[in-house]
CSV table of C-alpha atoms in Angstrom, one decimal:
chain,number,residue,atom,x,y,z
A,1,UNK,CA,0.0,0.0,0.0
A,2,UNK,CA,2.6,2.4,0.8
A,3,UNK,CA,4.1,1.9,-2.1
A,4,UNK,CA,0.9,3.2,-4.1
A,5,UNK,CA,0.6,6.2,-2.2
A,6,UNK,CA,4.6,7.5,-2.6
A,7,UNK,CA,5.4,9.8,-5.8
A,8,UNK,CA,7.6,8.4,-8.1
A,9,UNK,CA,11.7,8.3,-7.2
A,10,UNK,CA,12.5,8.8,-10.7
A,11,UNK,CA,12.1,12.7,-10.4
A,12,UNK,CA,14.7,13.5,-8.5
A,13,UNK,CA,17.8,11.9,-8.7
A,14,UNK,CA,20.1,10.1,-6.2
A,15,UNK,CA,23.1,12.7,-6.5
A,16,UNK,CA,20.5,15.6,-5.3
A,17,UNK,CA,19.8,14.2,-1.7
A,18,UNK,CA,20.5,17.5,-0.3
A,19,UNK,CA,18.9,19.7,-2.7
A,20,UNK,CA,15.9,21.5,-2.1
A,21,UNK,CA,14.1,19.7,-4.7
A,22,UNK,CA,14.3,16.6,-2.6
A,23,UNK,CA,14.0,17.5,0.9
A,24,UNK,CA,10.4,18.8,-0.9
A,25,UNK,CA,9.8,15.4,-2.2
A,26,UNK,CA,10.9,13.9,0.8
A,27,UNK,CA,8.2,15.9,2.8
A,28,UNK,CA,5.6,15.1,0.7
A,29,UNK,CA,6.0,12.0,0.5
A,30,UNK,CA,5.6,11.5,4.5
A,31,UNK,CA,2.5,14.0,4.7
A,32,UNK,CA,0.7,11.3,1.9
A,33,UNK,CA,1.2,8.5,4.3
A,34,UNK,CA,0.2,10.5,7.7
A,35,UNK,CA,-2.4,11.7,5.8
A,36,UNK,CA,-3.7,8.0,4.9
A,37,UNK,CA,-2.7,7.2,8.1
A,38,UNK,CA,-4.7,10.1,9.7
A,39,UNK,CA,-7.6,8.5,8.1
A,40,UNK,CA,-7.7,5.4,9.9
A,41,UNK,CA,-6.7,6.9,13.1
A,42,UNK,CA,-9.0,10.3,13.3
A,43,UNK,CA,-8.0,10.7,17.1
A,44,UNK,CA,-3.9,10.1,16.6
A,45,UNK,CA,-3.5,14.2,17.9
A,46,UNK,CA,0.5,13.5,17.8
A,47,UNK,CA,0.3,12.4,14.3
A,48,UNK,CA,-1.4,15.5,13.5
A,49,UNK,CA,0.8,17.8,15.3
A,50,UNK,CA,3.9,16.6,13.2
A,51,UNK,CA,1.8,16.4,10.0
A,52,UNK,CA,1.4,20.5,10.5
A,53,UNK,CA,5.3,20.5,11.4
A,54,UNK,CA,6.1,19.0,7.5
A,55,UNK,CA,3.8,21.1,6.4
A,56,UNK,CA,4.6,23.9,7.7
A,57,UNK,CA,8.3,22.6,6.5
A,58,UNK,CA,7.6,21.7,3.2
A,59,UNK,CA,5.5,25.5,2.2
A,60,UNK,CA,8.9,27.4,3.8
A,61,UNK,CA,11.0,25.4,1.4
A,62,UNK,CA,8.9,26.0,-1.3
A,63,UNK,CA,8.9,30.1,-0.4
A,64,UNK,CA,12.8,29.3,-0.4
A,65,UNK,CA,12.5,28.0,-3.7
A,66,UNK,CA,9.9,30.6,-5.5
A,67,UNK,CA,12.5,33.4,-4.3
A,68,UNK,CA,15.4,31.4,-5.6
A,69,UNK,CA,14.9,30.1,-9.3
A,70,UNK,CA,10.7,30.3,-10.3
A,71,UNK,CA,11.5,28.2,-13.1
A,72,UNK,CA,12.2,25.2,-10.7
A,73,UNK,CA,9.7,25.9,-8.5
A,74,UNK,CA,7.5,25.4,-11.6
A,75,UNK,CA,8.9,22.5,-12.6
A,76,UNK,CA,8.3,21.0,-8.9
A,77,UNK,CA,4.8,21.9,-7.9
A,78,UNK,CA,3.8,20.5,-11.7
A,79,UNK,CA,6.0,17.4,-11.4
A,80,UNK,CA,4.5,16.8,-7.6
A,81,UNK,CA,1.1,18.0,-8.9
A,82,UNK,CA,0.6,19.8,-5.6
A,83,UNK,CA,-0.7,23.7,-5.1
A,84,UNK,CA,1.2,26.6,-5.5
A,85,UNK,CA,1.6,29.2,-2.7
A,86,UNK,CA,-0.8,31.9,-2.1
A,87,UNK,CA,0.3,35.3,-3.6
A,88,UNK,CA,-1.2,38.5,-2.3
């Protein structure tokens, strides 16, 4: 099962481990599985706690990125097929 719900490996490479590009895939990947998780288990509180700590992670890394290179970002948020940040 969890291997249904993780995004595919092949879009970030092995030599980028530190990048930014991957600690964002990393992240998301974890909030799909405490998500399904989360579903099962509607009263885990502590599970919900750190789920809002990745994502809370995951949107200042993506800020980090959007201010960095917008092209990437891009390339990211379509290749994840997750939202884009809120602009004002």
């Amino acid at each position: 099962m969890r291997n249904n719900l993780s995004i595919r490996s092949s879009l970030v490479t092995k030599e980028q481990k530190g990048s930014v590009e991957y600690q964002i895939y990393y992240l998301t990947n974890r909030i799909i599985i405490l998500t399904q998780h989360l579903q099962l288990h509607r009263r885990d509180y502590s599970s919900q706690r750190g789920l809002w700590k990745i994502v809370g992670k995951r949107k200042r890394l993506l800020v980090y990125l959007s201010k960095r290179d917008i092209l990437r970002y891009n390339d990211l948020i379509s290749q994840l097929g997750i939202r884009g940040l809120k602009t004002r």
